[in-house]
């Protein structure tokens, strides 16, 4: 279908009374960070899909809002089925507000499936912008903000986590991660191993809350600190890889490829990456690997 066809379809459905999908950014700490638009949507939207209905009740109580909505649960385990149900409500002309425990729906929280379905069906989608742990942590970290990448939660299993971090070892942009407090020490230790113990980072805990804490330092030091135990909502910001100085000696090239292989990268891919990073033809790196194994 052409772009014009999709726009015409959306216009037809809007004219027929299609509802609007609203994605509301919830406070990540202090209730008074809620925007006026979110307050109004909580009070007026006929259907609210909440990640945790108890936390929603607490938020509306703190804000002095009395919802008129039918409130339904919308979390990871029921997201697929609930998205189909909510799309039906939207197509029937009823607005739906999606709100998660904190921050923006769809960012490591439920919401993405419903947005995709709504867009495909020509249902209007609108965002009520507001607090975000990702950008809040990035700004307060003291690390470069001109280019960054959000990596969500690292894998829980040790092997999968090591492979994922190895893939990011040469990432030049600042990286933002979420992590559970009981896994923080292990993750920081794995990051120190993959990125280097001296890589600068910041652990942001309980952002905007009473006991907000931002701990900055090299990954090795942060990993040792976290071994003592950490509580609260955690966002980790890690500096990007420094620009490579460039390898040319065959032994150094072979060693770089071997290090990538040890981290789980296939040899062919490792050769391609090392060649690209050092501005060399793949054949040069390949020959260096062969020579080292001779």
Short mmCIF file of C-alpha atoms in Angstrom, two decimals:
data_model
loop_
_atom_site.label_atom_id
_atom_site.label_comp_id
_atom_site.label_asym_id
_atom_site.label_seq_id
_atom_site.Cartn_x
_atom_site.Cartn_y
_atom_site.Cartn_z
CA UNK A 1 0.00 0.00 0.00
CA UNK A 2 1.29 3.47 -0.81
CA UNK A 3 1.93 6.13 1.78
CA UNK A 4 -1.03 8.14 0.46
CA UNK A 5 -3.25 5.10 0.79
CA UNK A 6 -2.25 4.64 4.41
CA UNK A 7 -2.91 8.31 5.18
CA UNK A 8 -6.32 8.16 3.51
CA UNK A 9 -7.17 5.03 5.49
CA UNK A 10 -6.19 6.75 8.75
CA UNK A 11 -8.25 9.81 7.82
CA UNK A 12 -11.28 7.63 7.04
CA UNK A 13 -11.04 5.88 10.40
CA UNK A 14 -10.57 9.16 12.24
CA UNK A 15 -13.68 10.50 10.54
CA UNK A 16 -15.53 7.36 11.60
CA UNK A 17 -14.72 8.05 15.25
CA UNK A 18 -11.56 6.04 15.87
CA UNK A 19 -10.11 6.58 19.32
CA UNK A 20 -6.60 7.85 20.04
CA UNK A 21 -3.85 5.83 21.68
CA UNK A 22 -2.15 7.96 24.36
CA UNK A 23 1.27 7.04 25.75
CA UNK A 24 1.81 8.82 29.05
CA UNK A 25 5.24 9.33 30.66
CA UNK A 26 4.88 8.58 34.38
CA UNK A 27 7.09 10.19 37.03
CA UNK A 28 10.24 8.17 37.74
CA UNK A 29 10.28 9.37 41.33
CA UNK A 30 8.42 12.45 42.50
CA UNK A 31 4.69 12.52 41.67
CA UNK A 32 4.79 16.28 41.15
CA UNK A 33 6.94 15.71 38.04
CA UNK A 34 3.76 14.56 36.29
CA UNK A 35 2.84 16.88 33.43
CA UNK A 36 -0.50 18.75 33.32
CA UNK A 37 -1.38 16.76 30.20
CA UNK A 38 -0.85 13.46 32.03
CA UNK A 39 -3.01 14.66 34.94
CA UNK A 40 -5.79 15.56 32.52
CA UNK A 41 -5.51 12.24 30.67
CA UNK A 42 -5.66 10.28 33.95
CA UNK A 43 -8.82 12.13 34.87
CA UNK A 44 -10.59 12.02 31.51
CA UNK A 45 -9.50 9.04 29.39
CA UNK A 46 -12.18 6.30 29.34
CA UNK A 47 -9.72 3.37 29.37
CA UNK A 48 -6.36 3.23 31.17
CA UNK A 49 -3.98 0.33 30.57
CA UNK A 50 -1.57 0.26 33.53
CA UNK A 51 1.51 -1.88 34.07
CA UNK A 52 0.63 -2.07 37.77
CA UNK A 53 -2.88 -1.02 38.75
CA UNK A 54 -1.89 -0.58 42.41
CA UNK A 55 0.88 1.86 41.52
CA UNK A 56 -1.55 3.68 39.26
CA UNK A 57 -3.98 4.11 42.17
CA UNK A 58 -1.14 5.43 44.31
CA UNK A 59 -0.11 7.92 41.61
CA UNK A 60 -3.63 9.23 41.04
CA UNK A 61 -4.08 9.57 44.80
CA UNK A 62 -0.83 11.53 45.10
CA UNK A 63 -1.95 13.78 42.24
CA UNK A 64 -5.44 14.26 43.63
CA UNK A 65 -6.97 12.83 40.44
CA UNK A 66 -10.13 10.72 40.34
CA UNK A 67 -10.14 8.66 37.13
CA UNK A 68 -13.40 7.90 35.38
CA UNK A 69 -11.67 5.18 33.38
CA UNK A 70 -12.06 1.47 33.20
CA UNK A 71 -8.61 0.38 34.36
CA UNK A 72 -7.03 -2.78 32.95
CA UNK A 73 -3.68 -4.38 33.66
CA UNK A 74 -1.12 -4.27 30.86
CA UNK A 75 2.22 -5.91 31.63
CA UNK A 76 4.81 -8.10 29.93
CA UNK A 77 3.02 -11.42 30.40
CA UNK A 78 -0.35 -10.30 28.99
CA UNK A 79 0.88 -7.64 26.57
CA UNK A 80 0.12 -9.55 23.36
CA UNK A 81 -3.44 -10.53 24.25
CA UNK A 82 -4.24 -7.21 25.88
CA UNK A 83 -2.93 -5.28 22.86
CA UNK A 84 -5.51 -7.00 20.66
CA UNK A 85 -8.27 -6.14 23.13
CA UNK A 86 -7.18 -2.51 23.42
CA UNK A 87 -6.94 -2.14 19.65
CA UNK A 88 -10.57 -3.22 19.46
CA UNK A 89 -11.49 -0.47 21.92
CA UNK A 90 -9.59 2.10 19.86
CA UNK A 91 -11.29 1.01 16.64
CA UNK A 92 -14.64 1.30 18.43
CA UNK A 93 -13.91 4.98 19.06
CA UNK A 94 -12.64 4.93 22.64
CA UNK A 95 -9.38 6.61 23.67
CA UNK A 96 -6.85 4.47 25.54
CA UNK A 97 -4.11 5.75 27.87
CA UNK A 98 -1.11 3.46 28.41
CA UNK A 99 0.97 4.16 31.52
CA UNK A 100 3.79 2.14 33.05
CA UNK A 101 5.26 2.15 36.55
CA UNK A 102 7.75 4.88 35.64
CA UNK A 103 8.97 6.64 32.54
CA UNK A 104 7.79 6.16 28.97
CA UNK A 105 5.70 3.18 27.82
CA UNK A 106 7.44 1.12 25.15
CA UNK A 107 10.96 1.79 26.47
CA UNK A 108 11.82 -1.48 28.27
CA UNK A 109 8.16 -1.48 29.33
CA UNK A 110 4.87 -2.60 27.70
CA UNK A 111 3.54 -0.42 24.91
CA UNK A 112 5.48 -1.27 21.76
CA UNK A 113 3.12 -4.01 20.53
CA UNK A 114 0.09 -1.78 20.85
CA UNK A 115 1.79 1.12 19.07
CA UNK A 116 2.70 -1.15 16.15
CA UNK A 117 -0.86 -2.49 15.95
CA UNK A 118 -2.38 0.99 16.17
CA UNK A 119 -0.13 2.38 13.45
CA UNK A 120 -0.92 -0.57 11.18
CA UNK A 121 -4.64 -0.02 11.75
CA UNK A 122 -4.47 3.71 11.09
CA UNK A 123 -5.28 4.62 14.70
CA UNK A 124 -3.89 8.00 15.86
CA UNK A 125 -1.04 7.71 18.37
CA UNK A 126 -0.06 10.58 20.66
CA UNK A 127 2.63 10.90 23.32
CA UNK A 128 2.31 12.81 26.58
CA UNK A 129 6.02 13.55 27.09
CA UNK A 130 7.66 13.70 30.46
CA UNK A 131 10.20 12.03 32.76
CA UNK A 132 12.69 9.53 31.36
CA UNK A 133 15.30 7.64 33.35
CA UNK A 134 17.36 7.26 30.17
CA UNK A 135 17.88 10.94 29.45
CA UNK A 136 17.94 11.95 33.14
CA UNK A 137 20.79 9.54 33.88
CA UNK A 138 22.61 10.48 30.69
CA UNK A 139 22.61 14.17 31.56
CA UNK A 140 23.59 13.76 35.20
CA UNK A 141 26.32 11.18 34.47
CA UNK A 142 28.84 13.76 33.30
CA UNK A 143 29.62 11.62 30.24
CA UNK A 144 29.29 12.80 26.61
CA UNK A 145 25.69 13.42 25.57
CA UNK A 146 26.10 14.36 21.90
CA UNK A 147 25.73 10.73 20.78
CA UNK A 148 24.36 7.87 22.86
CA UNK A 149 22.69 4.49 22.58
CA UNK A 150 20.10 2.92 24.88
CA UNK A 151 20.78 -0.79 25.45
CA UNK A 152 18.01 -1.66 27.91
CA UNK A 153 18.57 -4.53 30.36
CA UNK A 154 21.66 -6.69 29.74
CA UNK A 155 20.95 -10.45 29.44
CA UNK A 156 20.55 -12.17 32.79
CA UNK A 157 22.59 -15.26 31.94
CA UNK A 158 26.33 -14.88 32.35
CA UNK A 159 27.34 -16.23 28.93
CA UNK A 160 24.73 -14.25 27.01
CA UNK A 161 25.64 -11.10 28.93
CA UNK A 162 29.34 -11.53 28.18
CA UNK A 163 28.64 -11.96 24.46
CA UNK A 164 26.35 -8.91 24.33
CA UNK A 165 28.89 -6.71 26.11
CA UNK A 166 31.71 -7.99 23.88
CA UNK A 167 29.68 -6.81 20.89
CA UNK A 168 29.54 -3.34 22.47
CA UNK A 169 33.21 -3.11 23.44
CA UNK A 170 34.08 -0.93 20.45
CA UNK A 171 30.87 1.18 20.58
CA UNK A 172 32.03 4.82 20.43
CA UNK A 173 28.79 6.33 21.76
CA UNK A 174 27.85 6.71 25.42
CA UNK A 175 25.75 3.70 26.45
CA UNK A 176 22.77 3.68 28.82
CA UNK A 177 21.58 0.48 30.51
CA UNK A 178 18.89 -0.50 32.99
CA UNK A 179 19.70 -3.12 35.62
CA UNK A 180 18.09 -4.73 38.65
CA UNK A 181 19.89 -3.95 41.94
CA UNK A 182 20.58 -7.61 42.78
CA UNK A 183 22.36 -8.09 39.43
CA UNK A 184 24.26 -4.79 39.43
CA UNK A 185 27.57 -6.04 40.84
CA UNK A 186 27.76 -8.94 38.38
CA UNK A 187 26.89 -6.70 35.46
CA UNK A 188 29.41 -4.02 36.38
CA UNK A 189 32.04 -6.72 36.77
CA UNK A 190 31.20 -8.09 33.32
CA UNK A 191 31.35 -4.58 31.88
CA UNK A 192 34.77 -4.00 33.44
CA UNK A 193 35.97 -7.22 31.83
CA UNK A 194 34.48 -6.42 28.42
CA UNK A 195 35.14 -2.67 28.25
CA UNK A 196 38.16 -2.37 30.54
CA UNK A 197 38.26 -1.60 34.26
CA UNK A 198 39.28 2.01 33.55
CA UNK A 199 36.29 2.83 31.30
CA UNK A 200 34.41 5.78 32.88
CA UNK A 201 30.84 5.15 34.01
CA UNK A 202 28.11 6.30 36.35
CA UNK A 203 25.58 4.36 38.39
CA UNK A 204 22.41 6.40 38.91
CA UNK A 205 20.17 5.18 41.71
CA UNK A 206 16.68 6.33 42.69
CA UNK A 207 16.71 9.25 40.25
CA UNK A 208 14.57 12.26 41.34
CA UNK A 209 13.67 10.49 44.60
CA UNK A 210 14.58 11.42 48.17
CA UNK A 211 17.62 9.15 48.26
CA UNK A 212 18.91 9.87 44.76
CA UNK A 213 22.55 8.88 44.34
CA UNK A 214 24.92 9.18 41.39
CA UNK A 215 28.17 7.27 41.76
CA UNK A 216 30.77 8.12 39.11
CA UNK A 217 34.08 6.41 38.45
CA UNK A 218 35.92 3.68 36.51
CA UNK A 219 33.97 0.47 35.97
CA UNK A 220 36.37 -1.53 38.11
CA UNK A 221 35.82 0.73 41.12
CA UNK A 222 32.05 0.79 40.62
CA UNK A 223 31.95 -3.02 40.44
CA UNK A 224 33.79 -3.27 43.77
CA UNK A 225 31.45 -0.69 45.34
CA UNK A 226 28.35 -2.58 44.14
CA UNK A 227 29.53 -5.79 45.83
CA UNK A 228 28.41 -4.25 49.13
CA UNK A 229 24.81 -4.30 47.91
CA UNK A 230 22.71 -1.63 46.23
CA UNK A 231 18.97 -0.92 46.42
CA UNK A 232 16.50 0.97 44.30
CA UNK A 233 15.92 1.66 40.63
CA UNK A 234 19.21 1.56 38.73
CA UNK A 235 20.38 3.17 35.49
CA UNK A 236 23.97 2.66 34.37
CA UNK A 237 25.74 5.02 31.97
CA UNK A 238 29.03 3.93 30.39
CA UNK A 239 31.41 6.02 28.32
CA UNK A 240 31.97 4.99 24.72
CA UNK A 241 35.12 3.30 23.50
CA UNK A 242 38.01 5.65 22.82
CA UNK A 243 38.98 6.13 19.20
CA UNK A 244 41.32 3.30 18.19
CA UNK A 245 44.92 4.33 17.67
CA UNK A 246 45.14 1.95 14.76
CA UNK A 247 46.99 -1.35 14.56
CA UNK A 248 49.41 -2.24 11.82
CA UNK A 249 51.76 -4.86 13.22
CA UNK A 250 50.60 -8.37 12.13
CA UNK A 251 51.06 -9.78 15.63
CA UNK A 252 48.88 -7.02 17.12
CA UNK A 253 46.19 -7.58 14.49
CA UNK A 254 46.16 -11.33 15.14
CA UNK A 255 45.95 -10.72 18.89
CA UNK A 256 43.01 -8.34 18.42
CA UNK A 257 41.14 -10.95 16.38
CA UNK A 258 41.93 -13.63 18.98
CA UNK A 259 40.50 -11.40 21.73
CA UNK A 260 37.24 -10.96 19.81
CA UNK A 261 37.02 -14.71 19.21
CA UNK A 262 37.56 -15.40 22.91
CA UNK A 263 34.60 -13.10 23.64
CA UNK A 264 32.39 -15.15 21.33
CA UNK A 265 32.68 -13.30 18.02
CA UNK A 266 33.06 -15.62 14.98
CA UNK A 267 36.51 -15.37 13.39
CA UNK A 268 35.25 -14.07 10.06
CA UNK A 269 33.27 -11.33 11.77
CA UNK A 270 36.20 -10.47 14.05
CA UNK A 271 38.52 -10.10 11.05
CA UNK A 272 35.99 -7.80 9.36
CA UNK A 273 35.61 -5.66 12.49
CA UNK A 274 39.34 -5.32 13.14
CA UNK A 275 39.99 -4.44 9.51
CA UNK A 276 37.29 -1.77 9.53
CA UNK A 277 38.40 -0.26 12.84
CA UNK A 278 41.99 0.06 11.64
CA UNK A 279 41.29 1.14 8.07
CA UNK A 280 42.86 -1.97 6.58
CA UNK A 281 41.80 -4.43 3.87
CA UNK A 282 40.35 -7.63 5.31
CA UNK A 283 43.02 -9.61 3.46
CA UNK A 284 45.75 -7.92 5.53
CA UNK A 285 44.10 -8.92 8.80
CA UNK A 286 43.31 -12.41 7.51
CA UNK A 287 46.95 -12.94 6.51
CA UNK A 288 48.07 -11.77 9.94
CA UNK A 289 45.78 -14.35 11.61
CA UNK A 290 47.03 -17.14 9.34
CA UNK A 291 50.65 -16.20 10.00
CA UNK A 292 50.10 -16.21 13.75
CA UNK A 293 48.63 -19.72 13.60
CA UNK A 294 51.38 -21.12 11.39
#
